[in-house]
């Protein structure tokens, strides 16, 4: 059963931060741990890396802090400096709307004098590695006499690295009454011993993974930085040319960004996330199922229960938050006995989480590369040639043969005519050349560079076209208005006229650009 953050008794400031981060629904460990921790109980949590444990303990920790008091109230111990920095960054995002809440990461490799100055300035939360925490406690710079909560993050990893004595040293010199939170991927005897000695009747929360199969899905990963992922996605869509594609993002903010970028490039894309009302979701899904929209961008929340048989490929713009969610995502393809493909974009730290997913799924993702522009163009040429072959075999060409014969003379051969027609069909549109319109039946689909953000309505689009061209409003077809773009259908024979008439015109006081939508 899914749980939304707004049902977890979280303060408005923290809830606002979560919404700003784009999260809609709590993961399994978050939905189970947060209520228990908010009640003040000790917790022994067992969950894999990447399941959202930082938020699971971070929200209750932040809620426990009194910002009026400048002493250490929460201590988080991490096995490595990289994790300490990462956890601190995540917690700062959660606390961004709480004035006066101060936290600092402390770890080896950084000037201890600088860390001592930060502690003297006054902080309520410390995130650190065991060795450096001990050093600062021995110097009297880090005092835990009034700490309210102690968290061991990746406890089994700290024990594997030989930190047991350090951890016990810190816990022994802490008050006996603080709330303790131990998170670990596994439960070795050493963890259970720490629990017995330093926790008070802890609630044991264990996140069980479901066994799901992905045997009929080809899994790929592409190592690509965030800033290049939209271009990588576009090239893959062009190369694969899927009937329907599903793109997953970790947050609704990212969903909106990807939709806007895809629409700006002329793709038929729309999105699903938790902010949409049910009737809006149904409308988007209906378009997707009918193929009016062939790329659906969604968060995990919105895509839950999505059952569309013809999805040929799934893209992960980021590595999902946990292993089970990864299987849920890619399982949207390869349905009803069909095969499917999945592509996951990753870089930097995400590569480690990718390996966790491989271990969990007991399958390997093959390394793929971003197609080059040359490969994309070659694919388009292949598609056109295949279309020509199909037309040759399945159509009556007698009328067109006559036209070709009329063009032929002493200077031209049938080969010349065919080559010239291919050039017209394949060359990019330039001034004086024929423009290729995306067509739906006898209608051409046009792209307009304004949308809901500019408060545009369908009547504004219709009014502008009819007033500038003299066309009747009833001949204008479907108008799809998105956040920053609009698509409008006009009769194919009037498309060039409409584009020409709308040059340098305005709608709602905004100067517009109207051009052919990208061919599907």
Coordinates of C-alpha atoms in Angstrom, one line a residue:
X1 CA 0.0 0.0 0.0
X2 CA 1.5 3.3 -1.0
X3 CA 1.9 6.2 1.4
X4 CA 2.0 9.9 0.6
X5 CA 4.3 12.1 2.7
X6 CA 1.4 14.5 3.5
X7 CA -0.2 11.6 5.5
X8 CA 2.8 11.1 7.8
X9 CA 2.3 13.9 10.3
X10 CA 5.2 15.9 9.0
X11 CA 5.6 19.6 9.7
X12 CA 4.6 22.0 7.0
X13 CA 8.2 23.3 6.6
X14 CA 9.6 19.8 6.0
X15 CA 6.7 18.8 3.8
X16 CA 7.3 21.9 1.7
X17 CA 10.9 20.9 1.3
X18 CA 9.9 17.4 0.2
X19 CA 7.5 18.8 -2.4
X20 CA 10.2 21.2 -3.6
X21 CA 12.5 18.2 -4.1
X22 CA 9.8 16.6 -6.2
X23 CA 9.0 13.6 -4.1
X24 CA 5.4 12.5 -3.9
X25 CA 5.3 9.2 -2.2
X26 CA 7.3 7.6 0.5
X27 CA 9.3 4.5 -0.2
X28 CA 8.7 1.3 1.9
X29 CA 11.4 2.0 4.5
X30 CA 10.2 5.7 4.8
X31 CA 6.5 4.9 5.2
X32 CA 7.3 2.3 7.9
X33 CA 10.1 4.0 9.8
X34 CA 9.0 7.7 9.9
X35 CA 5.8 7.2 12.0
X36 CA 7.7 4.9 14.5
X37 CA 10.6 7.4 14.8
X38 CA 8.3 10.3 15.2
X39 CA 6.8 8.5 18.2
X40 CA 10.3 8.4 19.8
X41 CA 10.9 4.7 19.5
X42 CA 14.3 3.1 18.7
X43 CA 14.5 1.4 15.3
X44 CA 16.5 -1.4 13.8
X45 CA 16.0 -1.0 10.1
X46 CA 17.1 -3.5 7.4
X47 CA 17.0 -2.2 3.9
X48 CA 19.3 -2.1 0.9
X49 CA 21.4 0.9 -0.2
X50 CA 19.3 3.4 -2.3
X51 CA 15.9 2.7 -0.7
X52 CA 15.6 6.2 0.8
X53 CA 17.0 5.6 4.3
X54 CA 18.4 9.1 4.6
X55 CA 14.9 10.6 4.3
X56 CA 13.6 7.8 6.6
X57 CA 15.7 8.9 9.5
X58 CA 16.3 12.5 8.4
X59 CA 12.7 13.7 8.7
X60 CA 12.2 12.5 12.3
X61 CA 15.7 13.8 13.2
X62 CA 14.9 17.3 11.9
X63 CA 11.5 17.3 13.5
X64 CA 13.2 16.5 16.9
X65 CA 15.5 19.5 16.8
X66 CA 14.8 22.7 18.7
X67 CA 16.4 25.4 16.6
X68 CA 16.5 27.8 19.5
X69 CA 19.1 25.7 21.2
X70 CA 22.7 25.7 19.7
X71 CA 24.0 22.4 21.0
X72 CA 24.3 19.0 19.2
X73 CA 20.9 17.3 19.3
X74 CA 21.4 14.7 16.5
X75 CA 24.5 12.6 15.6
X76 CA 24.7 10.6 12.4
X77 CA 27.6 8.2 12.0
X78 CA 28.6 7.1 8.4
X79 CA 31.3 4.7 7.3
X80 CA 32.9 7.0 4.7
X81 CA 33.5 10.8 4.2
X82 CA 31.7 10.5 0.8
X83 CA 28.6 9.2 2.5
X84 CA 28.8 11.7 5.3
X85 CA 28.9 14.6 2.7
X86 CA 26.1 13.0 0.7
X87 CA 23.9 12.5 3.8
X88 CA 24.5 16.1 4.9
X89 CA 23.6 17.5 1.5
X90 CA 20.3 15.5 1.6
X91 CA 19.4 16.6 5.1
X92 CA 20.1 20.2 4.2
X93 CA 17.6 20.0 1.4
X94 CA 15.0 18.6 3.9
X95 CA 15.7 21.5 6.3
X96 CA 15.9 24.3 3.8
X97 CA 12.7 26.0 5.1
X98 CA 13.7 25.8 8.8
X99 CA 15.5 29.0 9.7
X100 CA 18.3 28.5 12.3
X101 CA 18.8 24.8 11.8
X102 CA 22.6 24.2 11.5
X103 CA 24.4 21.0 10.5
X104 CA 27.9 20.1 9.6
X105 CA 29.7 17.1 8.1
X106 CA 32.9 16.1 9.9
X107 CA 35.4 13.6 8.5
X108 CA 39.1 12.8 8.1
X109 CA 41.0 14.5 5.2
X110 CA 39.6 18.0 6.0
X111 CA 41.2 20.4 8.4
X112 CA 40.2 19.5 12.0
X113 CA 40.6 23.2 13.0
X114 CA 38.0 24.2 10.5
X115 CA 35.6 21.6 11.8
X116 CA 36.3 22.8 15.4
X117 CA 35.4 26.4 14.4
X118 CA 32.2 25.2 12.8
X119 CA 31.2 23.3 16.0
X120 CA 32.1 26.3 18.2
X121 CA 29.8 28.5 16.1
X122 CA 26.9 26.2 17.1
X123 CA 25.2 23.4 15.3
X124 CA 22.3 21.1 16.1
X125 CA 23.2 18.2 13.9
X126 CA 26.5 16.5 13.1
X127 CA 27.1 13.9 10.3
X128 CA 30.5 12.3 10.6
X129 CA 32.8 9.3 10.4
X130 CA 33.5 7.4 13.6
X131 CA 37.2 8.2 13.8
X132 CA 36.9 12.0 13.3
X133 CA 33.9 12.1 15.7
X134 CA 36.1 10.4 18.4
X135 CA 39.0 12.9 17.7
X136 CA 36.7 15.9 18.2
X137 CA 35.1 14.4 21.3
X138 CA 38.5 13.8 22.9
X139 CA 39.5 17.4 22.1
X140 CA 36.3 18.6 23.8
X141 CA 35.0 20.3 20.6
X142 CA 32.1 17.8 20.1
X143 CA 29.9 17.3 23.1
X144 CA 27.0 14.7 23.1
X145 CA 25.8 15.3 26.7
X146 CA 22.4 16.6 25.4
X147 CA 22.1 14.6 22.2
X148 CA 18.5 13.4 21.5
X149 CA 19.1 11.0 18.6
X150 CA 22.0 8.9 17.4
X151 CA 21.9 7.3 13.9
X152 CA 24.1 4.5 12.6
X153 CA 23.8 4.7 8.8
X154 CA 25.2 1.6 6.9
X155 CA 25.9 0.0 10.2
X156 CA 27.1 -3.3 8.7
X157 CA 29.5 -1.5 6.4
X158 CA 31.0 0.4 9.4
X159 CA 31.5 -2.9 11.2
X160 CA 33.1 -4.5 8.1
X161 CA 35.6 -1.6 8.1
X162 CA 36.6 -2.3 11.7
X163 CA 34.7 0.6 13.4
X164 CA 33.0 -1.5 16.1
X165 CA 35.3 -0.3 18.9
X166 CA 35.0 3.3 17.7
X167 CA 31.2 3.1 17.6
X168 CA 31.0 1.6 21.0
X169 CA 33.4 4.3 22.3
X170 CA 31.1 7.0 21.0
X171 CA 27.9 5.3 22.3
X172 CA 29.4 4.7 25.8
X173 CA 30.1 8.4 26.1
X174 CA 26.6 9.4 25.1
X175 CA 23.6 9.8 27.3
X176 CA 21.7 6.6 28.0
X177 CA 18.3 8.0 27.0
X178 CA 18.7 9.2 23.4
X179 CA 16.7 7.6 20.7
X180 CA 18.9 5.3 18.6
X181 CA 18.4 4.3 14.9
X182 CA 20.5 1.6 13.3
X183 CA 20.1 1.1 9.6
X184 CA 21.9 -1.9 7.9
X185 CA 21.6 -3.8 4.7
X186 CA 22.3 -7.1 6.5
X187 CA 21.9 -8.3 10.1
X188 CA 25.2 -9.9 11.3
X189 CA 25.7 -10.9 14.9
X190 CA 27.7 -7.8 15.6
X191 CA 24.7 -5.6 14.7
X192 CA 22.5 -7.6 17.0
X193 CA 25.0 -7.3 19.8
X194 CA 25.0 -3.5 19.4
X195 CA 21.2 -3.5 19.4
X196 CA 21.1 -5.6 22.6
X197 CA 23.6 -3.2 24.4
X198 CA 22.5 0.2 23.1
X199 CA 18.9 0.1 22.0
X200 CA 15.7 0.0 24.1
X201 CA 13.1 -2.5 22.7
X202 CA 13.7 -1.4 19.1
X203 CA 11.1 -1.8 16.4
X204 CA 12.6 -4.1 13.8
X205 CA 11.7 -2.9 10.3
X206 CA 12.7 -5.2 7.4
X207 CA 12.0 -4.4 3.8
X208 CA 11.4 -7.6 1.9
X209 CA 12.1 -7.5 -1.8
X210 CA 9.6 -9.2 -4.1
X211 CA 11.0 -11.8 -6.6
X212 CA 10.1 -10.6 -10.0
X213 CA 11.3 -11.8 -13.4
X214 CA 12.9 -9.7 -16.1
X215 CA 14.1 -12.5 -18.3
X216 CA 12.2 -11.3 -21.4
X217 CA 13.7 -7.7 -21.2
X218 CA 17.0 -6.7 -22.7
X219 CA 18.6 -4.4 -20.1
X220 CA 21.1 -1.7 -21.1
X221 CA 22.9 1.1 -19.3
X222 CA 24.5 4.2 -20.7
X223 CA 27.1 6.1 -18.7
X224 CA 26.1 9.7 -19.5
X225 CA 26.2 12.9 -17.4
X226 CA 22.9 14.6 -16.5
X227 CA 23.3 17.5 -18.9
X228 CA 23.5 15.2 -21.9
X229 CA 20.7 12.8 -21.1
X230 CA 18.0 14.6 -23.1
X231 CA 20.0 14.4 -26.2
X232 CA 20.8 10.8 -25.6
X233 CA 17.1 10.0 -25.1
X234 CA 16.2 11.8 -28.3
X235 CA 18.8 9.9 -30.4
X236 CA 17.8 6.6 -28.9
X237 CA 14.1 7.2 -29.7
X238 CA 15.1 8.1 -33.3
X239 CA 17.2 5.0 -33.7
X240 CA 14.8 2.6 -32.0
X241 CA 11.6 4.2 -33.4
X242 CA 9.4 2.5 -30.8
X243 CA 5.6 2.4 -31.2
X244 CA 5.3 3.5 -27.6
X245 CA 8.0 4.5 -25.1
X246 CA 7.9 5.1 -21.4
X247 CA 10.4 7.5 -19.7
X248 CA 10.8 7.4 -15.9
X249 CA 12.0 10.2 -13.7
X250 CA 12.6 10.3 -10.0
X251 CA 10.7 13.6 -9.4
X252 CA 7.7 15.4 -10.9
X253 CA 9.9 18.5 -11.5
X254 CA 12.2 16.3 -13.7
X255 CA 9.1 15.0 -15.5
X256 CA 8.0 18.5 -16.4
X257 CA 11.5 19.4 -17.6
X258 CA 11.8 16.3 -19.8
X259 CA 8.3 16.8 -21.3
X260 CA 9.1 20.5 -22.1
X261 CA 12.4 19.5 -23.8
X262 CA 10.8 16.7 -25.8
X263 CA 7.9 18.9 -27.0
X264 CA 10.3 21.6 -27.9
X265 CA 12.1 19.1 -30.2
X266 CA 8.8 18.2 -31.8
X267 CA 8.2 14.8 -30.2
X268 CA 4.7 13.7 -29.3
X269 CA 5.2 13.5 -25.5
X270 CA 3.1 14.0 -22.5
X271 CA 3.5 13.2 -18.8
X272 CA 2.0 11.8 -15.6
X273 CA 2.7 12.8 -12.0
X274 CA 1.0 13.1 -8.8
X275 CA -0.1 16.7 -9.3
X276 CA -2.5 15.7 -12.1
X277 CA -6.2 15.2 -11.3
X278 CA -7.7 11.8 -12.1
X279 CA -9.5 13.1 -15.1
X280 CA -6.3 14.6 -16.4
X281 CA -4.4 11.4 -15.9
X282 CA -7.1 9.5 -17.7
X283 CA -6.9 11.9 -20.7
X284 CA -3.2 11.5 -21.0
X285 CA -3.3 7.7 -20.7
X286 CA -6.0 7.6 -23.3
X287 CA -3.8 9.5 -25.7
X288 CA -0.9 7.2 -25.0
X289 CA -2.9 4.0 -25.5
X290 CA -4.3 5.3 -28.8
X291 CA -0.8 6.4 -30.0
X292 CA -1.6 10.1 -30.2
X293 CA 1.2 10.5 -27.7
X294 CA 4.0 8.0 -28.2
X295 CA 6.3 9.0 -25.4
X296 CA 5.0 9.0 -21.9
X297 CA 7.1 10.6 -19.2
X298 CA 6.2 9.7 -15.6
X299 CA 7.1 9.4 -12.0
X300 CA 6.9 6.0 -10.3
X301 CA 3.8 7.1 -8.4
X302 CA 1.9 8.0 -11.5
X303 CA 2.9 4.9 -13.4
X304 CA 1.8 2.5 -10.8
X305 CA -0.8 0.1 -12.2
X306 CA 0.0 1.3 -15.8
X307 CA -0.9 -1.6 -18.0
X308 CA -0.3 -0.9 -21.7
X309 CA 0.7 -3.9 -23.8
X310 CA 2.5 -2.1 -26.6
X311 CA 5.2 -0.3 -24.7
X312 CA 8.4 -1.4 -26.5
X313 CA 11.1 0.4 -24.5
X314 CA 11.5 1.9 -21.0
X315 CA 14.0 4.7 -20.3
X316 CA 15.3 5.6 -16.8
X317 CA 16.5 9.2 -16.9
X318 CA 18.0 8.5 -13.4
X319 CA 18.7 5.3 -11.6
X320 CA 15.5 4.6 -9.5
X321 CA 15.6 4.9 -5.8
X322 CA 15.5 1.2 -5.0
X323 CA 16.0 -2.1 -6.7
X324 CA 12.3 -3.2 -6.5
X325 CA 11.3 0.1 -8.2
X326 CA 13.7 -0.7 -11.0
X327 CA 12.0 -4.0 -11.7
X328 CA 8.6 -2.3 -11.5
X329 CA 9.7 0.3 -14.1
X330 CA 11.2 -2.0 -16.6
X331 CA 8.3 -4.5 -16.2
X332 CA 6.1 -2.0 -18.0
X333 CA 7.6 -3.4 -21.2
X334 CA 7.8 -7.0 -22.3
X335 CA 4.2 -7.7 -21.4
X336 CA 1.8 -10.3 -22.6
X337 CA 4.6 -12.6 -23.8
X338 CA 6.4 -9.9 -25.8
X339 CA 10.0 -8.9 -25.5
X340 CA 11.1 -5.4 -24.5
X341 CA 14.1 -3.2 -23.9
X342 CA 15.2 -0.9 -21.0
X343 CA 17.9 1.8 -21.0
X344 CA 19.1 3.3 -17.7
X345 CA 21.2 6.5 -17.7
X346 CA 23.8 6.7 -15.0
X347 CA 27.0 8.6 -14.0
X348 CA 29.2 9.0 -10.9
X349 CA 27.8 7.6 -7.7
X350 CA 24.8 6.2 -9.6
X351 CA 27.1 3.5 -11.0
X352 CA 27.4 1.9 -7.6
X353 CA 23.7 1.7 -7.2
X354 CA 23.5 0.2 -10.7
X355 CA 25.6 -2.7 -9.5
X356 CA 23.3 -3.2 -6.5
X357 CA 20.4 -3.5 -8.9
X358 CA 22.3 -6.1 -10.9
X359 CA 23.0 -8.1 -7.8
X360 CA 19.4 -8.0 -6.8
X361 CA 17.9 -8.9 -10.2
X362 CA 20.7 -11.5 -10.8
X363 CA 21.0 -10.1 -14.3
X364 CA 23.6 -8.0 -16.1
X365 CA 22.9 -4.8 -17.9
X366 CA 24.8 -4.5 -21.2
X367 CA 26.8 -1.3 -21.7
X368 CA 25.3 0.7 -24.6
X369 CA 26.5 3.9 -26.2
X370 CA 24.7 7.0 -27.3
X371 CA 24.0 6.8 -31.1
X372 CA 26.0 9.2 -33.2
X373 CA 24.2 11.8 -35.4
X374 CA 25.5 9.8 -38.4
X375 CA 23.8 6.7 -37.1
X376 CA 20.6 8.6 -36.5
X377 CA 20.6 9.9 -40.1
X378 CA 21.3 6.5 -41.5
X379 CA 18.4 5.0 -39.6
X380 CA 16.1 7.7 -41.0
X381 CA 17.3 6.8 -44.5
X382 CA 16.7 3.1 -43.9
X383 CA 13.2 3.9 -42.8
X384 CA 12.5 5.9 -45.9
X385 CA 13.9 3.2 -48.2
X386 CA 11.8 0.5 -46.5
X387 CA 8.7 2.7 -46.9
X388 CA 9.4 3.0 -50.6
X389 CA 9.8 -0.8 -51.0
X390 CA 6.5 -1.3 -49.2
X391 CA 4.8 1.2 -51.5
X392 CA 6.3 -0.4 -54.6
X393 CA 4.9 -3.8 -53.6
X394 CA 1.5 -2.9 -52.3
X395 CA 0.3 0.1 -54.4
X396 CA -0.9 0.8 -58.0
X397 CA 1.9 3.0 -59.3
X398 CA 0.7 3.4 -62.9
X399 CA -0.2 7.1 -62.6
X400 CA 3.2 7.9 -61.0
X401 CA 5.0 5.9 -63.7
X402 CA 3.4 8.1 -66.3
X403 CA 4.6 11.2 -64.5
X404 CA 8.1 9.8 -64.3
X405 CA 8.1 9.1 -68.0
X406 CA 7.0 12.7 -68.6
X407 CA 10.1 13.9 -66.7
X408 CA 12.4 11.6 -68.6
X409 CA 14.0 12.9 -71.8
X410 CA 17.3 13.0 -73.6
X411 CA 19.0 14.4 -70.5
X412 CA 17.2 12.4 -67.7
X413 CA 17.0 8.8 -66.8
X414 CA 14.6 7.1 -64.3
X415 CA 17.6 6.8 -62.0
X416 CA 18.0 10.6 -62.1
X417 CA 14.3 11.1 -61.3
X418 CA 14.4 8.6 -58.4
X419 CA 17.5 10.2 -56.9
X420 CA 16.1 13.7 -57.1
X421 CA 12.9 12.6 -55.4
X422 CA 14.9 10.9 -52.6
X423 CA 17.0 14.1 -52.2
X424 CA 13.7 16.1 -51.7
X425 CA 12.5 13.6 -49.2
X426 CA 15.6 13.2 -47.2
X427 CA 17.3 16.6 -47.2
X428 CA 16.7 19.0 -44.3
X429 CA 14.2 21.7 -45.2
X430 CA 15.8 24.8 -46.5
X431 CA 14.4 28.0 -47.9
X432 CA 12.8 27.2 -51.3
X433 CA 12.6 23.5 -50.6
X434 CA 9.4 21.6 -49.7
X435 CA 8.6 21.5 -46.0
X436 CA 7.6 18.1 -44.6
X437 CA 4.7 18.2 -42.2
X438 CA 3.7 15.7 -39.6
X439 CA 0.3 14.5 -40.8
X440 CA -2.7 13.0 -39.3
X441 CA -4.9 11.9 -42.2
X442 CA -5.3 15.0 -44.3
X443 CA -4.3 17.3 -41.5
X444 CA -0.8 18.8 -40.9
X445 CA 0.4 19.2 -37.3
X446 CA 2.0 22.6 -36.5
X447 CA 4.1 23.6 -33.5
X448 CA 3.5 26.9 -31.7
X449 CA 6.0 28.2 -29.1
X450 CA 3.5 29.3 -26.4
X451 CA 1.2 27.4 -24.1
X452 CA -0.6 27.3 -20.7
X453 CA 2.2 29.3 -19.1
X454 CA 1.2 32.2 -21.3
X455 CA -2.5 31.6 -20.5
X456 CA -3.2 30.5 -24.1
X457 CA -6.5 28.9 -24.8
X458 CA -7.8 27.0 -27.9
X459 CA -9.9 29.9 -28.9
X460 CA -6.9 32.2 -29.0
X461 CA -5.1 29.9 -31.5
X462 CA -8.2 29.5 -33.6
X463 CA -8.9 33.3 -33.6
X464 CA -5.4 34.2 -34.6
X465 CA -5.3 31.7 -37.5
X466 CA -8.7 32.6 -38.9
X467 CA -8.1 36.3 -38.6
X468 CA -4.8 36.1 -40.5
X469 CA -5.7 33.5 -43.1
X470 CA -9.4 33.8 -43.7
X471 CA -9.8 30.1 -43.0
X472 CA -13.0 29.0 -41.2
X473 CA -12.6 27.9 -37.6
X474 CA -14.4 24.6 -38.2
X475 CA -11.6 23.4 -40.5
X476 CA -9.0 23.6 -37.7
X477 CA -8.4 20.3 -36.1
X478 CA -7.1 19.1 -32.7
X479 CA -5.4 21.7 -30.5
X480 CA -3.1 20.3 -27.8
X481 CA -2.0 22.9 -25.3
X482 CA 1.0 22.1 -23.0
X483 CA 2.8 24.1 -20.4
X484 CA 5.1 26.0 -22.8
X485 CA 4.1 24.7 -26.3
X486 CA 1.0 24.0 -28.4
X487 CA 0.3 21.7 -31.3
X488 CA -2.5 22.6 -33.7
X489 CA -3.8 20.7 -36.8
X490 CA -4.7 22.5 -40.0
X491 CA -5.7 21.1 -43.4
X492 CA -2.5 19.9 -45.2
X493 CA -3.2 22.0 -48.2
X494 CA -3.3 25.2 -46.1
X495 CA -0.3 24.4 -43.8
X496 CA 2.3 26.5 -45.7
X497 CA -0.2 29.4 -46.0
X498 CA -0.9 29.3 -42.2
X499 CA 2.8 29.3 -41.3
X500 CA 3.5 32.2 -43.7
X501 CA 0.5 34.3 -42.5
X502 CA 1.5 33.8 -38.8
X503 CA 5.1 35.0 -39.2
X504 CA 5.8 37.9 -36.8
X505 CA 2.3 37.8 -35.3
X506 CA 1.4 37.8 -31.7
X507 CA -1.0 35.8 -29.5
X508 CA -1.9 37.1 -26.0
X509 CA 0.8 39.7 -26.5
X510 CA 3.5 37.1 -27.1
X511 CA 5.4 37.0 -30.4
X512 CA 5.0 33.5 -31.8
X513 CA 6.9 31.1 -33.9
X514 CA 4.9 28.5 -35.9
X515 CA 6.5 25.7 -37.7
X516 CA 5.9 22.1 -38.8
X517 CA 5.9 19.6 -36.0
X518 CA 8.5 16.9 -36.2
X519 CA 7.5 13.9 -38.3
X520 CA 6.7 10.8 -36.3

